[in-house]
XYZ file of C-alpha atoms in Angstrom:
663
model
C -45.756 -74.539 -0.228
C -45.405 -73.115 2.912
C -41.977 -74.260 3.244
C -40.725 -73.110 -0.533
C -42.061 -69.653 0.888
C -39.673 -70.039 3.875
C -36.979 -70.272 1.797
C -37.399 -67.273 -0.311
C -37.859 -64.964 2.419
C -34.842 -66.737 4.057
C -32.708 -66.074 1.002
C -33.967 -62.529 0.832
C -32.971 -61.734 4.275
C -29.591 -62.676 3.640
C -29.129 -61.021 0.377
C -30.036 -57.504 2.385
C -27.514 -58.197 5.119
C -25.281 -57.640 2.254
C -22.918 -54.589 2.584
C -23.327 -52.479 -0.802
C -19.795 -51.381 -2.515
C -21.288 -47.650 -2.284
C -21.642 -47.634 1.419
C -18.152 -48.767 1.440
C -17.187 -46.007 -0.902
C -18.958 -43.544 0.861
C -17.136 -44.463 4.080
C -13.886 -44.421 2.646
C -14.490 -41.007 0.916
C -15.446 -39.586 3.963
C -11.796 -40.563 5.568
C -10.153 -39.349 2.386
C -11.750 -36.146 3.070
C -10.666 -35.797 6.891
C -7.289 -37.080 5.627
C -7.415 -40.169 7.914
C -4.980 -41.973 5.861
C -4.078 -44.854 8.175
C -7.903 -45.392 8.439
C -7.862 -45.327 4.563
C -5.293 -48.228 4.128
C -5.925 -50.231 7.341
C -10.012 -50.633 6.597
C -10.644 -50.306 2.933
C -7.800 -51.525 0.831
C -7.590 -54.903 -0.799
C -4.714 -57.100 0.305
C -3.353 -57.125 -3.102
C -2.944 -53.453 -2.606
C -1.217 -53.805 0.468
C 1.105 -56.391 -1.059
C 2.235 -53.978 -3.759
C 2.027 -50.657 -1.559
C 3.436 -50.768 2.036
C 1.556 -48.478 4.754
C 4.618 -46.020 4.705
C 4.716 -45.613 0.937
C 0.953 -44.784 0.945
C 0.900 -42.336 3.909
C 4.084 -40.550 3.296
C 3.085 -40.171 -0.567
C -0.412 -38.766 0.018
C 1.036 -36.494 2.964
C 3.826 -35.231 1.172
C 2.266 -34.578 -2.024
C -0.887 -33.092 -0.063
C 1.616 -30.805 1.761
C 3.895 -29.495 -0.952
C 1.061 -29.238 -3.370
C -0.917 -27.195 -0.730
C -3.751 -29.110 -1.693
C -7.060 -27.704 -0.275
C -11.032 -28.019 -1.150
C -11.009 -32.020 -1.380
C -13.870 -33.425 -3.171
C -14.504 -36.815 -4.251
C -17.365 -37.913 -5.617
C -19.256 -41.173 -7.556
C -20.817 -40.461 -10.620
C -22.897 -43.535 -10.780
C -24.619 -45.450 -8.366
C -26.467 -47.952 -10.728
C -23.734 -50.417 -11.231
C -25.242 -53.955 -10.703
C -23.390 -55.620 -7.762
C -25.347 -58.424 -5.871
C -24.218 -60.981 -8.002
C -20.506 -60.294 -8.584
C -17.290 -60.128 -6.882
C -15.630 -57.107 -8.434
C -17.757 -53.755 -9.355
C -16.320 -50.592 -11.035
C -17.656 -47.283 -9.783
C -16.891 -44.078 -12.095
C -15.834 -40.943 -9.891
C -14.335 -37.352 -9.723
C -11.573 -36.294 -7.853
C -11.154 -32.221 -7.589
C -8.969 -30.061 -5.178
C -6.895 -26.607 -5.545
C -3.272 -26.601 -5.468
C -0.970 -23.532 -5.479
C -0.921 -23.953 -9.225
C -4.567 -24.102 -9.507
C -7.465 -26.574 -9.709
C -6.946 -30.540 -10.334
C -10.125 -32.372 -11.741
C -10.345 -35.591 -13.037
C -12.627 -39.128 -13.264
C -11.136 -42.087 -12.227
C -12.652 -45.585 -11.701
C -13.001 -47.188 -8.435
C -12.483 -50.715 -8.498
C -14.174 -52.678 -5.651
C -13.545 -56.568 -4.815
C -15.001 -58.900 -2.556
C -12.957 -60.056 -0.041
C -13.221 -61.695 3.278
C -12.857 -59.630 6.822
C -11.673 -60.542 9.888
C -14.760 -61.944 11.171
C -14.852 -64.105 8.439
C -17.879 -62.061 6.255
C -17.458 -61.035 2.481
C -17.552 -57.323 2.252
C -15.850 -54.906 -0.359
C -12.389 -53.464 -0.742
C -10.733 -50.899 -3.116
C -8.195 -51.687 -5.458
C -5.917 -48.372 -5.131
C -3.009 -47.070 -7.034
C -0.826 -43.883 -6.653
C -3.270 -42.495 -9.843
C -5.982 -41.384 -6.811
C -3.525 -38.925 -5.612
C -2.507 -37.359 -9.062
C -3.864 -38.100 -12.450
C -1.884 -40.851 -14.045
C 0.741 -41.291 -11.202
C 2.552 -44.011 -10.516
C 5.029 -45.360 -7.843
C 8.426 -44.438 -9.953
C 7.208 -40.949 -11.373
C 8.363 -37.920 -9.983
C 6.618 -35.131 -9.051
C 7.682 -31.737 -10.306
C 7.218 -28.198 -10.101
C 8.003 -25.333 -12.106
C 7.696 -21.681 -12.129
C 7.693 -18.810 -14.579
C 8.580 -15.673 -12.940
C 6.451 -12.831 -13.532
C 7.542 -9.022 -13.081
C 6.150 -6.471 -10.716
C 4.253 -3.590 -12.213
C 6.162 -0.203 -12.973
C 5.244 3.173 -11.523
C 5.782 5.851 -13.926
C 5.462 9.520 -14.025
C 2.876 11.510 -16.226
C 5.845 11.956 -18.684
C 6.976 8.103 -18.563
C 9.755 8.402 -16.659
C 9.890 5.417 -14.049
C 9.098 6.327 -10.321
C 9.326 2.486 -9.156
C 10.931 0.299 -11.698
C 12.213 -3.410 -12.193
C 16.170 -3.561 -12.617
C 19.362 -4.979 -12.155
C 21.645 -4.179 -8.943
C 24.839 -5.408 -7.825
C 24.761 -8.105 -4.808
C 28.125 -8.135 -2.750
C 28.310 -11.393 -0.861
C 31.078 -13.717 1.213
C 31.750 -17.313 0.302
C 32.889 -18.274 4.018
C 35.522 -20.814 3.096
C 37.485 -18.065 0.979
C 37.285 -15.045 3.060
C 39.352 -14.595 6.378
C 37.105 -13.090 9.066
C 39.929 -11.419 11.092
C 41.920 -10.052 8.161
C 38.883 -8.746 5.966
C 35.773 -8.378 8.061
C 36.662 -4.485 9.277
C 37.559 -3.524 5.853
C 34.371 -4.716 4.362
C 32.239 -3.244 6.904
C 33.954 0.122 6.372
C 33.387 -0.365 2.480
C 29.916 -1.086 2.378
C 28.738 0.815 5.447
C 27.282 -2.301 7.736
C 28.388 -3.313 11.233
C 30.559 -6.277 11.274
C 28.342 -8.075 13.808
C 25.551 -8.013 10.690
C 27.803 -8.946 8.310
C 28.868 -11.954 9.876
C 25.619 -13.478 10.400
C 24.517 -13.093 7.005
C 27.529 -15.743 5.974
C 27.034 -18.228 9.026
C 23.216 -18.310 8.701
C 22.143 -22.189 9.107
C 22.560 -23.163 6.153
C 25.748 -21.676 4.401
C 28.202 -23.873 3.011
C 32.137 -23.044 2.845
C 31.495 -22.900 -0.848
C 28.509 -21.003 -0.896
C 28.081 -17.645 -1.784
C 26.245 -15.568 0.957
C 24.457 -12.422 0.151
C 25.212 -9.588 2.176
C 23.708 -6.313 0.931
C 22.809 -5.108 -3.202
C 23.877 -1.624 -4.752
C 22.641 0.254 -7.257
C 24.573 0.175 -10.619
C 25.433 3.721 -10.121
C 27.581 2.766 -6.768
C 30.109 0.529 -8.787
C 33.220 2.174 -7.557
C 31.929 1.126 -3.513
C 31.294 -2.383 -5.346
C 34.862 -2.674 -7.026
C 36.775 -1.921 -3.795
C 34.821 -4.870 -1.798
C 35.507 -7.107 -4.890
C 38.949 -6.928 -4.348
C 38.736 -8.558 -0.738
C 39.628 -12.379 -1.027
C 36.361 -14.216 -0.542
C 34.285 -11.631 -1.049
C 32.143 -11.691 -4.613
C 30.052 -9.555 -6.803
C 27.105 -10.348 -9.275
C 24.655 -9.176 -10.976
C 20.622 -9.515 -9.663
C 17.274 -8.018 -10.516
C 15.390 -5.809 -7.538
C 13.104 -3.102 -7.329
C 14.715 0.511 -7.692
C 13.617 3.785 -7.001
C 15.537 6.357 -9.199
C 14.115 9.487 -7.586
C 15.104 7.844 -4.223
C 14.167 10.569 -1.392
C 12.484 12.507 -3.310
C 9.477 10.351 -3.897
C 9.956 8.110 -0.915
C 6.916 8.830 0.940
C 4.564 8.779 -2.084
C 5.961 5.716 -3.723
C 7.000 3.740 -0.631
C 8.660 0.630 -1.210
C 8.172 -3.174 -1.302
C 9.735 -5.806 1.317
C 9.446 -9.290 1.924
C 6.132 -10.361 3.456
C 5.893 -10.994 7.299
C 4.002 -13.780 9.177
C 1.504 -10.725 9.880
C 1.222 -10.257 6.258
C 0.415 -13.978 5.475
C -1.926 -14.015 7.994
C -3.638 -10.643 6.589
C -3.034 -11.408 2.914
C -4.360 -13.937 0.428
C -1.905 -16.106 -2.322
C 1.486 -15.226 -0.871
C 3.864 -17.565 0.449
C 7.241 -16.787 2.575
C 9.974 -15.396 0.725
C 7.060 -13.042 -1.831
C 7.791 -9.633 -2.079
C 5.040 -7.112 -0.944
C 4.538 -3.339 -0.990
C 4.942 -2.021 2.419
C 4.335 1.565 2.113
C 3.381 4.323 0.022
C 1.770 3.575 -3.545
C 3.663 0.257 -3.411
C 1.367 -0.678 -0.703
C -1.920 0.835 -1.717
C -1.605 -0.415 -5.221
C -0.516 -3.828 -3.922
C -3.223 -5.730 -5.850
C -2.439 -3.937 -9.108
C 1.267 -4.106 -9.199
C 1.087 -7.645 -7.851
C 3.310 -9.869 -9.948
C 1.455 -13.536 -10.085
C 4.202 -15.987 -10.932
C 2.986 -19.026 -13.330
C 3.474 -22.442 -11.599
C 3.071 -26.001 -12.992
C 2.786 -29.367 -11.499
C 4.200 -31.959 -13.911
C 5.016 -35.694 -13.342
C 8.643 -36.887 -14.568
C 8.174 -40.623 -16.150
C 11.149 -43.285 -15.826
C 11.773 -42.680 -19.356
C 12.166 -39.132 -18.951
C 8.800 -37.882 -20.622
C 6.483 -35.933 -19.222
C 3.058 -35.462 -18.110
C 1.243 -32.125 -16.826
C -1.224 -31.962 -14.185
C -2.004 -28.241 -13.819
C -0.608 -24.839 -14.871
C -1.304 -21.453 -14.354
C 0.311 -18.948 -16.245
C 2.255 -16.026 -15.135
C 0.544 -12.752 -14.691
C 2.808 -9.367 -14.729
C 1.323 -6.521 -12.686
C -0.171 -3.661 -14.328
C 2.023 -0.564 -15.242
C 0.495 2.322 -13.324
C 0.988 5.895 -14.705
C 0.820 9.049 -12.289
C 0.249 12.441 -12.756
C 3.429 13.355 -10.844
C 5.809 15.005 -12.711
C 9.156 13.483 -11.657
C 11.372 16.537 -12.757
C 8.868 18.620 -10.737
C 9.280 16.259 -7.608
C 12.732 16.503 -7.511
C 12.938 20.050 -7.937
C 10.460 20.560 -5.167
C 12.535 17.939 -2.981
C 15.787 19.526 -3.514
C 14.277 23.066 -2.686
C 13.230 21.790 0.544
C 15.768 19.074 1.212
C 17.179 20.669 4.502
C 13.641 21.139 6.018
C 10.903 19.600 7.884
C 7.607 19.786 6.623
C 4.993 19.031 3.421
C 4.460 20.403 0.135
C 2.716 19.550 -2.780
C 2.061 21.156 -6.474
C -1.274 20.949 -8.262
C -2.501 21.937 -11.403
C -5.831 23.693 -10.557
C -7.780 23.270 -13.684
C -7.682 19.718 -14.171
C -6.828 18.482 -10.395
C -3.840 16.674 -10.933
C -1.171 16.326 -8.870
C 2.151 17.049 -10.086
C 4.271 16.821 -6.804
C 3.865 15.890 -3.329
C 6.510 15.641 -0.685
C 7.043 15.073 3.229
C 10.550 15.933 4.852
C 12.673 15.051 6.387
C 12.658 11.775 4.326
C 14.415 8.456 3.557
C 15.643 6.466 0.704
C 13.460 3.967 -0.412
C 16.723 2.041 -1.951
C 18.036 1.334 1.107
C 14.991 -0.623 2.262
C 15.333 -3.405 -0.618
C 19.095 -3.378 -1.078
C 19.759 -4.042 2.667
C 19.932 -2.296 6.257
C 21.015 -3.973 9.148
C 18.623 -3.568 11.962
C 20.829 -1.046 13.414
C 20.507 1.289 10.577
C 16.721 0.557 10.471
C 16.284 1.578 14.172
C 18.528 4.745 13.723
C 15.619 5.530 11.131
C 12.865 4.594 13.408
C 14.249 6.443 16.441
C 15.225 9.354 14.663
C 13.726 12.416 16.386
C 13.349 14.182 13.206
C 10.918 11.289 12.396
C 12.055 10.783 8.550
C 9.537 8.021 8.367
C 6.549 9.845 9.102
C 4.517 10.660 5.841
C 3.358 14.568 6.670
C 1.339 14.732 3.470
C -1.016 12.298 5.386
C -1.918 14.497 8.073
C -3.696 17.860 9.006
C -2.372 21.159 10.420
C -3.520 24.096 11.468
C -3.822 26.335 7.902
C -2.934 29.950 9.955
C -3.452 32.590 7.952
C -4.260 30.902 4.610
C -7.381 30.278 6.245
C -8.197 33.881 5.437
C -9.244 33.298 1.467
C -11.734 30.471 2.910
C -13.283 32.893 5.143
C -13.717 35.627 2.269
C -15.026 32.636 -0.168
C -17.372 31.524 2.417
C -18.413 35.090 3.042
C -18.837 35.835 -0.600
C -20.600 32.973 -1.471
C -23.528 33.519 1.062
C -23.937 37.372 0.585
C -22.475 37.995 4.189
C -19.566 39.536 3.015
C -19.341 42.452 0.739
C -15.876 43.644 -0.682
C -16.518 47.178 -0.706
C -17.361 47.426 3.180
C -14.826 48.046 5.559
C -14.144 48.152 9.087
C -12.457 50.873 11.119
C -9.635 49.185 12.872
C -7.801 51.718 14.871
C -6.359 49.265 17.531
C -3.740 46.495 17.764
C -6.271 44.471 19.260
C -9.680 43.929 19.478
C -12.313 41.944 21.021
C -16.101 41.952 20.513
C -17.487 42.748 24.108
C -16.234 42.007 27.551
C -18.020 39.141 27.364
C -14.695 37.725 26.199
C -13.020 38.178 29.372
C -9.269 38.869 28.747
C -9.536 37.402 25.167
C -8.798 39.760 22.599
C -7.595 39.123 18.581
C -4.376 41.114 17.956
C -3.426 42.435 14.249
C 0.249 42.309 13.395
C -0.002 45.040 10.493
C -1.196 48.628 10.922
C -1.252 49.301 7.336
C -4.952 50.718 7.205
C -7.440 52.094 9.464
C -10.321 51.174 7.230
C -9.941 47.738 6.379
C -12.011 46.078 3.547
C -11.357 42.454 1.636
C -8.618 43.646 -0.264
C -6.446 45.194 2.296
C -7.669 42.427 4.373
C -5.827 39.978 2.440
C -3.021 42.033 1.122
C -2.000 42.946 4.969
C -3.532 39.509 6.374
C -5.341 41.458 8.939
C -6.724 39.235 11.839
C -9.042 41.625 13.547
C -10.458 41.830 10.157
C -11.262 38.156 9.256
C -12.406 37.818 13.114
C -15.244 40.176 12.847
C -16.106 38.986 9.143
C -16.628 35.760 11.245
C -18.771 36.836 14.142
C -20.796 38.872 11.638
C -21.558 36.042 9.516
C -22.482 33.766 12.347
C -21.008 30.328 13.418
C -23.956 28.390 11.568
C -23.144 30.327 8.166
C -19.611 29.767 8.655
C -19.878 26.318 9.253
C -21.970 25.814 6.754
C -19.727 27.301 4.153
C -16.958 25.024 5.462
C -18.903 22.118 4.732
C -19.272 23.215 1.210
C -15.537 23.320 0.963
C -15.433 19.736 2.101
C -14.265 20.030 5.363
C -15.246 17.603 7.773
C -15.701 15.052 5.173
C -13.825 12.311 3.375
C -11.203 13.493 1.140
C -11.718 12.235 -2.452
C -8.077 11.509 -2.899
C -6.419 8.273 -3.575
C -3.806 8.321 -1.317
C -5.151 8.116 1.932
C -5.434 11.454 4.528
C -6.604 12.202 7.948
C -9.975 14.009 7.553
C -10.055 17.927 7.841
C -11.704 19.171 10.489
C -13.852 22.532 11.513
C -13.030 21.768 15.253
C -12.309 19.229 18.344
C -15.901 18.969 18.705
C -16.850 18.972 15.131
C -18.942 22.380 15.473
C -18.093 26.193 16.705
C -19.595 26.308 19.634
C -18.391 29.699 20.688
C -17.869 33.162 19.363
C -13.734 33.208 20.642
C -13.623 30.029 18.414
C -15.599 31.284 15.488
C -13.370 34.625 15.431
C -10.315 32.786 16.032
C -11.166 29.994 12.877
C -11.904 32.676 10.858
C -8.954 34.294 10.780
C -6.689 30.522 11.118
C -6.197 29.717 14.322
C -8.863 27.818 16.589
C -9.034 24.145 15.960
C -9.573 24.178 12.082
C -7.234 21.693 10.623
C -6.650 20.659 7.110
C -4.702 18.072 4.993
C -2.074 20.143 2.677
C -3.753 18.810 -0.888
C -7.255 19.760 0.468
C -5.861 23.325 1.505
C -4.275 23.494 -1.994
C -7.720 22.097 -3.522
C -9.564 25.025 -2.023
C -7.347 27.874 -3.322
C -7.351 25.643 -6.716
C -10.938 26.267 -6.637
C -10.625 29.997 -6.739
C -8.245 29.831 -9.608
C -10.262 27.788 -11.858
C -12.844 30.600 -11.119
C -14.931 29.033 -8.820
C -14.923 25.353 -9.242
C -12.686 22.893 -7.136
C -11.721 19.634 -8.838
C -11.065 16.504 -7.425
C -7.137 16.167 -6.771
C -5.857 13.558 -8.927
C -3.079 11.038 -8.345
C -3.383 8.632 -11.425
C -3.427 9.740 -15.142
C -6.055 7.082 -15.773
C -8.703 9.051 -13.081
C -11.317 11.125 -15.352
C -11.122 14.867 -14.483
C -14.348 15.617 -12.279
C -15.423 18.538 -10.470
C -15.493 17.941 -6.713
C -17.179 21.139 -5.197
C -18.848 23.448 -8.226
C -19.286 27.247 -7.781
C -17.902 27.774 -4.550
C -17.741 31.271 -5.551
C -19.334 32.805 -8.548
C -16.566 33.375 -11.377
C -16.646 37.218 -11.189
C -15.769 36.630 -7.167
C -13.106 34.441 -7.677
C -11.939 36.631 -10.328
C -11.682 39.520 -7.781
C -10.059 37.074 -5.251
C -7.249 36.025 -7.606
C -6.537 40.139 -8.239
C -6.593 40.376 -4.297
C -4.038 37.551 -4.089
C -1.652 38.777 -6.634
C -1.941 42.055 -4.696
C -0.945 40.283 -1.633
C 2.698 39.706 -3.226
C 2.991 42.654 -5.350
C 1.681 45.635 -2.775
C 1.065 43.827 0.325
C 2.775 41.472 3.101
C 4.552 38.834 0.763
C 6.633 41.042 -1.768
C 9.589 38.996 -1.642
C 7.326 36.438 -3.307
C 7.992 38.288 -6.651
C 9.818 36.525 -9.093
C 10.876 38.100 -12.719
C 8.805 37.031 -15.605
C 6.232 35.300 -12.979
C 3.312 37.114 -11.825
C 2.906 35.304 -7.982
C -0.223 35.706 -6.584
C -0.852 33.624 -3.189
C -1.446 33.716 0.590
C 1.115 32.899 3.718
C 0.157 32.295 6.875
C 1.634 31.287 10.486
C 0.514 28.950 12.805
C 1.504 28.949 16.321
C 1.223 25.598 18.307
C 1.064 27.168 21.918
C -1.262 26.067 25.155
C -3.032 29.241 25.631
C -3.014 33.123 24.776
C 0.214 35.251 25.643
C 2.508 31.865 25.628
C 4.743 30.908 22.613
C 5.234 27.749 20.632
C 6.858 26.484 17.598
C 5.547 27.770 14.589
C 4.545 26.110 11.168
C 5.002 28.722 7.858
C 2.618 28.012 5.351
C 2.423 29.727 1.804
C -0.178 28.853 -1.059
C 0.572 30.388 -4.352
C 0.439 30.232 -7.800
C 1.867 32.177 -11.039
C -0.919 33.808 -12.731
C 1.125 34.002 -16.082
C 0.829 29.976 -15.699
C -2.078 29.126 -13.512
C -1.458 25.238 -14.188
C 1.115 25.386 -11.123
C -0.340 25.956 -7.995
C 2.022 25.243 -4.458
C 1.016 24.694 -0.746
C 3.799 24.474 1.170
C 4.091 23.941 5.388
C 7.352 24.286 7.054
C 7.785 23.749 10.356
C 9.852 25.160 13.217
C 9.815 28.457 11.316
C 10.397 30.648 14.205
C 13.857 29.331 14.784
C 14.644 30.283 10.790
C 15.751 33.796 9.557
C 13.644 35.495 8.165
C 11.184 33.583 10.416
C 7.574 33.055 10.133
C 5.951 32.439 7.209
C 8.294 34.949 5.477
C 10.754 31.722 5.523
C 8.357 29.686 3.239
C 7.787 32.347 0.923
C 11.433 32.439 0.017
C 11.371 28.748 -0.290
C 8.552 29.203 -2.921
C 10.216 31.551 -4.750
C 13.213 29.391 -4.771
C 11.243 26.343 -6.272
C 9.896 29.004 -9.038
C 13.250 30.113 -9.933
C 14.500 26.595 -10.408
C 11.818 25.796 -12.832
C 12.440 28.317 -14.692
C 16.151 27.281 -15.182
C 14.797 24.045 -16.020
C-alpha cells in the first residue's frame, strides 16, 4: 500500500515537471512583440518548419514586410487556454494577431499548432509549426505582397463668389533627358529661357537616380506660360509634359493670405502625424492654417498576388479628398486692392461692418506663391529671403501705431463713459500745449490751427492733437484704459487668421499723464492690428455694434463688442467722419457719386520728441452710400512720398474706390 502511494506521488511529480504549451507560446509571443526574430527562429520553431523555411527567409520576410508596411502596435494573444495537452503530442491553440499598417489595421485569427519534440537536453518540450500566414493572413512563400494607392485631391479654396483662390490643376513640366541633351551647346540657352541658374538645372538632371533615357524634371510652368515652354521644348534633349499641381490663380494679390504648399521637411515629419516623405503640406497662410481640413488622404491597399494571378486583399483604407473651403474674401476686390497698392509697402483690408466679413486682405511687398510650387532655385529663394523690402513678411498679422485714426477711438470711449460732451469746446490758441510745468519740456503740437474753440466735430475734422490730448487727460487714465479694453485692445483678437495682440502700452497700462495724452491723440505706445482697427471703425458704422471679423463663409455672424456707443452717438460720429472728407483735412478723398467718410492718421517712428523718423500713413474710410465696404489702409515710408504723410494714403484709397466704380 505504501509502495503504491509512493509510485503515484512520483508519477504526479513527473507530470508537474512537464512544460505547458501555453508557457511556450507566452514566451514566443514576448519575443515576437520585441521583434526578436532570431530567437523566435532558433528557440521556438519545429524542425520541420526549419527544413521548409530557412533562417534567412524567416527573418528577411518579417523584417522587410514589417518595415515596408510600417507595422506598429503589434499584439498577439491566445484566445483559449483550455485545450487539453497533458497526454497528447500535438495541440492547437486559437490565437489572434492585430497590428497597424500605413493602410489601416490588420486583424485576424489563426491557429497555433505546437508539437512535442526532444530538445538538445533530451527533454520533451513544445515547438511551433510556423508558416508565412503568421506575418500576413493567407500569405504563402510564393505570394507577392503588393501595395496600391488611390490618389486623393487636396481641398480647394474659393472666394465668396466661388472663384478659385487655390486650386488643383494642370501645369507644364519642363525636363531634360540626359542622354539626348548636349550640355555644352544647350545649357546656357535653356537657363535663359526658363530663368534658372545653369548650376541648378544641371543639379536636377544629374541626380543620383538619373539615367540617360530618364526624363528628369527641372521646372514647372503655368499653362499661360506656353510661349516660354514652347521655346524650351525646341531644344534637343528637353521635353515637356503636363502634370497636376497646386495653382494660385490670384498669384501675388493673395499670396500672404492664401500661402502655398510644399514638400514635407524632416522637421515637418517630426511634428506632424500621418505624413511620409514626398507628401505635400501647407507651408504658409491659409494653406498651413487649414491644413487638417484641406489635406488629402490617399487610399491605400495591401494585397497578395498569388501564383495564378488571383489577388487577396489584406487591408484597405478609402481615399479621402480634402474639404473645399469658401472664404468671405472677394477675389476681384482683392485683385483691385492689390493693383492699387502694387508698388507700396504696407497692408490694407476691406471689411463689411454690418456682417463682419473680410472682403480683402493684402500685405505688400509680396511674392508669387506659384513660384514656390512650380520650382525655384536656392538662389532665387535666398533673393526673396534677403530682400530688404521683406516681401515674405506678412504685415497684416502685425500691429502698428494707429496715428490719428486713434482719435475716433478716444471719441468713442469718451462718449460711451459720459466724459465727453460733443458740444463742449476747448479754447486752443497756441500751437503747442502742456498740462502744466510738471511735463518739463514735453508739449503736444497741433498741425491745423483752423479753430480756436475746438469741439468734437472740429477736433475730428482737422485732427487736432491738443483737443484729443486734453480729452484724454480730463477723462483720466483709468476710465480711458477701461474704454480701450471694451474695444478689445489687450485681448486675443477673435479672427481665424492669427494676429499679434493689440496693446495699450509696452507695460500694458497707462502710467503717466504724458503717455495718456499721447495715446489719446494717436501716438504713445498703443499698437493695433489693421483688421482690429477696421473692426472698431466698423462698430461705429454699424450703429454701435462691433462685429466679429469673419474669414470663412461658414462662420456665423456675431457681435464681438455690443454697444461700443449708442446708436445716436454712432450716427453723430458717422456725420463727423463724413465732414472730415467733405469739409475737413481729407477733402482730396472725395469720389464722385460716393460719400466717402473716414479718418486719417500718420504715425512717426522716432526715438524722442524733436527728432524725425520714418512715417506710416493711415486712412480708414467707407462710403456712406454703401456702408458694406470699409477700408483700412497703412502705407509705410510716406515721408518719402509726394504728397507726404497720410495724404498719400488718402490718394490711394480714392484710387481704390474709383477702380471699384469702374468694375
